[in-house]
Coordinates of C-alpha atoms in Angstrom, one line a residue:
Chain A
G1 CA -18.3 8.5 -13.3
A2 CA -15.8 5.7 -13.1
G3 CA -16.0 3.6 -10.0
V4 CA -13.7 1.0 -8.5
S5 CA -12.9 -1.6 -11.1
Q6 CA -11.8 -5.2 -10.4
S7 CA -10.6 -7.9 -12.7
P8 CA -11.2 -10.6 -13.4
S9 CA -14.8 -10.8 -12.1
N10 CA -14.5 -14.5 -11.8
K11 CA -11.5 -16.8 -11.5
V12 CA -11.4 -20.6 -11.3
T13 CA -8.1 -22.3 -10.8
E14 CA -6.6 -25.5 -9.5
K15 CA -5.2 -25.9 -6.0
G16 CA -1.6 -25.0 -5.9
K17 CA -1.6 -22.4 -8.7
D18 CA -0.8 -18.7 -8.2
V19 CA -3.5 -16.1 -8.9
E20 CA -3.3 -12.3 -9.3
L21 CA -6.3 -10.1 -8.7
R22 CA -6.3 -6.5 -9.9
C23 CA -8.0 -3.4 -8.5
D24 CA -8.3 0.0 -10.2
P25 CA -9.4 2.6 -7.6
I26 CA -11.2 5.8 -8.2
S27 CA -8.8 8.4 -9.6
G28 CA -7.4 10.6 -6.9
H29 CA -8.2 8.2 -4.0
T30 CA -5.1 7.8 -1.9
A31 CA -6.4 5.1 0.3
L32 CA -7.0 1.5 -1.0
Y33 CA -8.2 -1.5 0.9
W34 CA -8.6 -5.2 0.2
Y35 CA -11.2 -7.3 1.9
R36 CA -12.3 -11.0 1.6
Q37 CA -15.9 -12.2 1.9
S38 CA -16.6 -15.9 2.3
L39 CA -20.0 -17.4 2.0
G40 CA -22.2 -16.5 5.0
Q41 CA -19.4 -14.4 6.5
G42 CA -18.8 -10.7 6.9
L43 CA -16.1 -8.8 5.1
E44 CA -12.7 -9.6 6.4
F45 CA -10.0 -6.9 6.2
L46 CA -6.8 -7.9 4.5
I47 CA -4.6 -4.9 3.8
Y48 CA -4.7 -1.1 3.7
F49 CA -2.6 1.1 1.3
Q50 CA -2.0 4.8 1.7
G51 CA -0.3 5.8 -1.5
N52 CA 2.1 3.1 -2.4
S53 CA 2.9 2.0 1.1
A54 CA 0.9 -0.5 3.3
P55 CA 0.8 0.8 6.9
D56 CA -1.5 -2.1 7.8
K57 CA -1.2 -5.6 6.4
S58 CA -2.3 -7.3 9.6
G59 CA -5.2 -9.0 7.9
L60 CA -3.3 -11.1 5.4
P61 CA -4.0 -14.6 6.5
S62 CA -0.6 -16.2 5.6
D63 CA 2.7 -15.5 3.8
R64 CA 1.1 -16.9 0.6
F65 CA -0.8 -13.6 0.4
S66 CA 0.9 -10.4 -0.8
A67 CA -0.2 -7.1 -2.4
E68 CA 1.4 -4.1 -4.0
R69 CA 0.3 -0.8 -5.3
T70 CA 2.1 1.2 -7.9
G71 CA 1.9 4.8 -8.9
G72 CA -0.6 5.4 -6.1
S73 CA -3.2 3.8 -8.3
V74 CA -3.6 0.2 -9.4
S75 CA -3.2 -2.6 -6.8
T76 CA -2.6 -6.3 -7.3
L77 CA -3.3 -9.0 -4.7
T78 CA -1.4 -12.1 -5.3
I79 CA -2.1 -15.5 -3.7
Q80 CA 0.6 -18.1 -4.1
R81 CA 0.0 -21.9 -4.0
T82 CA -3.7 -21.5 -3.6
Q83 CA -5.7 -23.7 -1.2
Q84 CA -9.4 -24.5 -1.3
E85 CA -10.0 -22.3 1.8
D86 CA -8.9 -19.3 -0.3
S87 CA -12.2 -19.6 -2.2
A88 CA -14.1 -16.4 -1.6
V89 CA -15.0 -13.0 -3.1
Y90 CA -12.1 -10.6 -2.9
L91 CA -13.3 -7.0 -2.7
C92 CA -11.3 -3.8 -3.2
A93 CA -12.3 -0.4 -1.9
S94 CA -10.9 3.1 -2.2
S95 CA -11.5 6.4 -0.4
P96 CA -10.2 9.9 -0.7
G97 CA -8.1 9.7 2.4
R98 CA -7.6 7.8 5.6
Q99 CA -10.7 6.0 6.5
G100 CA -12.9 6.6 9.6
N101 CA -14.7 9.7 8.5
Q102 CA -14.5 8.7 4.8
P103 CA -16.9 6.4 3.1
Q104 CA -15.3 3.6 1.2
H105 CA -16.2 2.9 -2.5
F106 CA -16.2 -0.8 -3.4
G107 CA -15.7 -2.7 -6.6
D108 CA -17.9 -5.7 -7.3
G109 CA -15.2 -8.1 -6.4
T110 CA -13.4 -11.1 -7.9
R111 CA -15.1 -14.4 -7.2
L112 CA -12.2 -16.9 -6.7
S113 CA -12.9 -20.6 -6.8
I114 CA -10.2 -23.1 -6.1
L115 CA -10.8 -26.6 -7.4
Chain B
S1 CA -10.3 -6.8 19.9
Q2 CA -13.3 -5.0 18.5
K3 CA -16.4 -7.0 18.0
I4 CA -19.5 -5.9 16.0
E5 CA -22.8 -7.8 15.8
Q6 CA -25.9 -7.4 13.8
N7 CA -28.4 -9.4 15.8
S8 CA -30.7 -10.5 13.0
E9 CA -29.5 -12.4 10.0
A10 CA -32.8 -11.9 8.2
L11 CA -35.7 -9.5 8.5
N12 CA -39.0 -9.9 6.6
I13 CA -41.5 -7.0 6.5
Q14 CA -44.4 -5.8 4.4
E15 CA -44.2 -3.0 2.0
G16 CA -44.9 0.4 3.7
K17 CA -43.7 -0.7 7.1
T18 CA -40.6 0.6 8.9
A19 CA -37.6 -1.7 9.0
T20 CA -35.4 -1.4 12.0
L21 CA -31.9 -3.0 11.9
T22 CA -29.7 -3.2 15.0
C23 CA -25.9 -3.1 15.2
N24 CA -24.1 -3.6 18.5
Y25 CA -20.4 -3.3 19.2
T26 CA -18.1 -4.2 22.1
N27 CA -14.6 -3.5 23.4
Y28 CA -14.2 -0.2 21.6
S29 CA -15.6 3.3 21.3
P30 CA -15.5 4.2 17.6
A31 CA -15.5 7.8 16.4
Y32 CA -17.6 6.9 13.4
L33 CA -20.0 4.3 12.3
Q34 CA -21.1 3.6 8.8
W35 CA -23.9 1.7 7.1
Y36 CA -23.7 0.0 3.7
R37 CA -26.1 -1.8 1.4
Q38 CA -25.0 -4.9 -0.5
D39 CA -27.0 -6.5 -3.3
P40 CA -26.2 -10.1 -4.4
G41 CA -23.1 -10.3 -6.6
R42 CA -22.2 -6.7 -6.0
G43 CA -19.9 -4.8 -3.7
P44 CA -21.2 -2.8 -0.7
V45 CA -22.5 0.7 -1.4
F46 CA -22.1 3.4 1.2
L47 CA -25.4 4.8 2.7
L48 CA -24.7 6.9 5.8
L49 CA -22.0 7.8 8.2
I50 CA -22.7 9.0 11.8
R51 CA -20.2 10.5 14.2
E52 CA -20.0 9.7 17.9
N53 CA -21.2 13.2 18.8
E54 CA -24.3 12.9 16.6
K55 CA -27.3 11.2 18.0
E56 CA -29.2 10.8 14.7
K57 CA -28.6 11.2 11.0
R58 CA -31.2 11.2 8.2
K59 CA -31.2 10.8 4.5
E60 CA -34.5 10.6 2.6
R61 CA -36.2 7.5 4.0
L62 CA -33.2 6.4 6.0
K63 CA -32.4 7.2 9.6
V64 CA -29.5 6.1 11.7
T65 CA -29.0 6.6 15.4
F66 CA -25.8 6.1 17.4
D67 CA -26.0 5.5 21.2
T68 CA -22.4 5.4 22.6
T69 CA -23.7 4.5 26.0
L70 CA -25.5 1.4 24.8
K71 CA -22.8 0.8 22.2
Q72 CA -25.6 0.4 19.6
S73 CA -26.7 1.9 16.3
L74 CA -30.2 1.5 14.8
F75 CA -30.8 1.8 11.1
H76 CA -34.4 2.6 10.0
I77 CA -36.0 2.5 6.6
T78 CA -39.4 4.1 6.6
A79 CA -42.1 3.4 4.0
S80 CA -40.2 0.4 2.9
Q81 CA -40.4 -0.8 -0.7
P82 CA -39.5 -4.2 -2.3
A83 CA -36.5 -2.4 -3.9
D84 CA -35.1 -1.9 -0.4
S85 CA -34.6 -5.7 -0.2
A86 CA -30.8 -6.3 0.2
T87 CA -28.2 -7.0 2.9
Y88 CA -27.4 -4.1 5.1
L89 CA -24.0 -3.9 6.8
C90 CA -22.8 -1.8 9.6
A91 CA -19.1 -1.0 10.0
L92 CA -16.9 0.9 12.4
D93 CA -13.3 2.1 12.1
N94 CA -10.7 -0.1 13.9
Q95 CA -8.6 1.4 16.7
A96 CA -5.7 1.9 14.4
G97 CA -7.8 3.9 12.0
T98 CA -6.7 1.8 9.1
A99 CA -9.7 -0.3 8.2
L100 CA -13.4 -0.8 8.7
I101 CA -14.7 -3.7 10.7
F102 CA -17.9 -5.0 9.3
G103 CA -20.8 -6.9 10.8
K104 CA -22.1 -10.0 9.0
G105 CA -25.1 -8.1 7.8
T106 CA -28.9 -8.3 8.0
T107 CA -30.7 -9.5 4.9
L108 CA -33.9 -7.5 4.6
S109 CA -36.8 -8.8 2.5
V110 CA -39.7 -6.4 1.8
S111 CA -42.8 -8.1 0.3
S112 CA -45.5 -6.3 -1.6

């Protein structure tokens, strides 16, 4: 069956440019999460969506980061005025409902490189 | 804030042996703890979930224990195989119940 799909799989851009990362969750999953994984680091939580609303966006590192979800499905993570420290793998996950007792299903991520 | 530690960055064992990975947490008593497997260039894949009132959970060659007194979970792979080589992540739900907090992972290498 279809899993979580992320695009692009790789993105190289120049410092100062804006980037958009896309996540297609598993159909019917109401919860969607964005994480960031830097080299040698663990997964860092960014934002959680339940439906189209984001009850927890406490992990977004700065106001250059924003995310939205439309139709209770596709989500886009936008990074404005990218900096070199934004280079990382951005992972999206979805689950049937509120996490805790639900496993999360991950995509394979977008590898973002800022030159 | 919650803190989760996997005390070994790397673990090397021989095929057929049992691998034991440790996950410790502080400042929190999670209701659930999860284990994931991550291969290079791929997203994490869910393996097992254990609840606070469960002492042990098994799935095929995998076993997870959850000791809420010690604030520790152990993850065992019995009869390990080279295909088990990967990074294993433990994760617990945050206090708000809105995200998982992940450890940095233990990279397991099984040699034949």
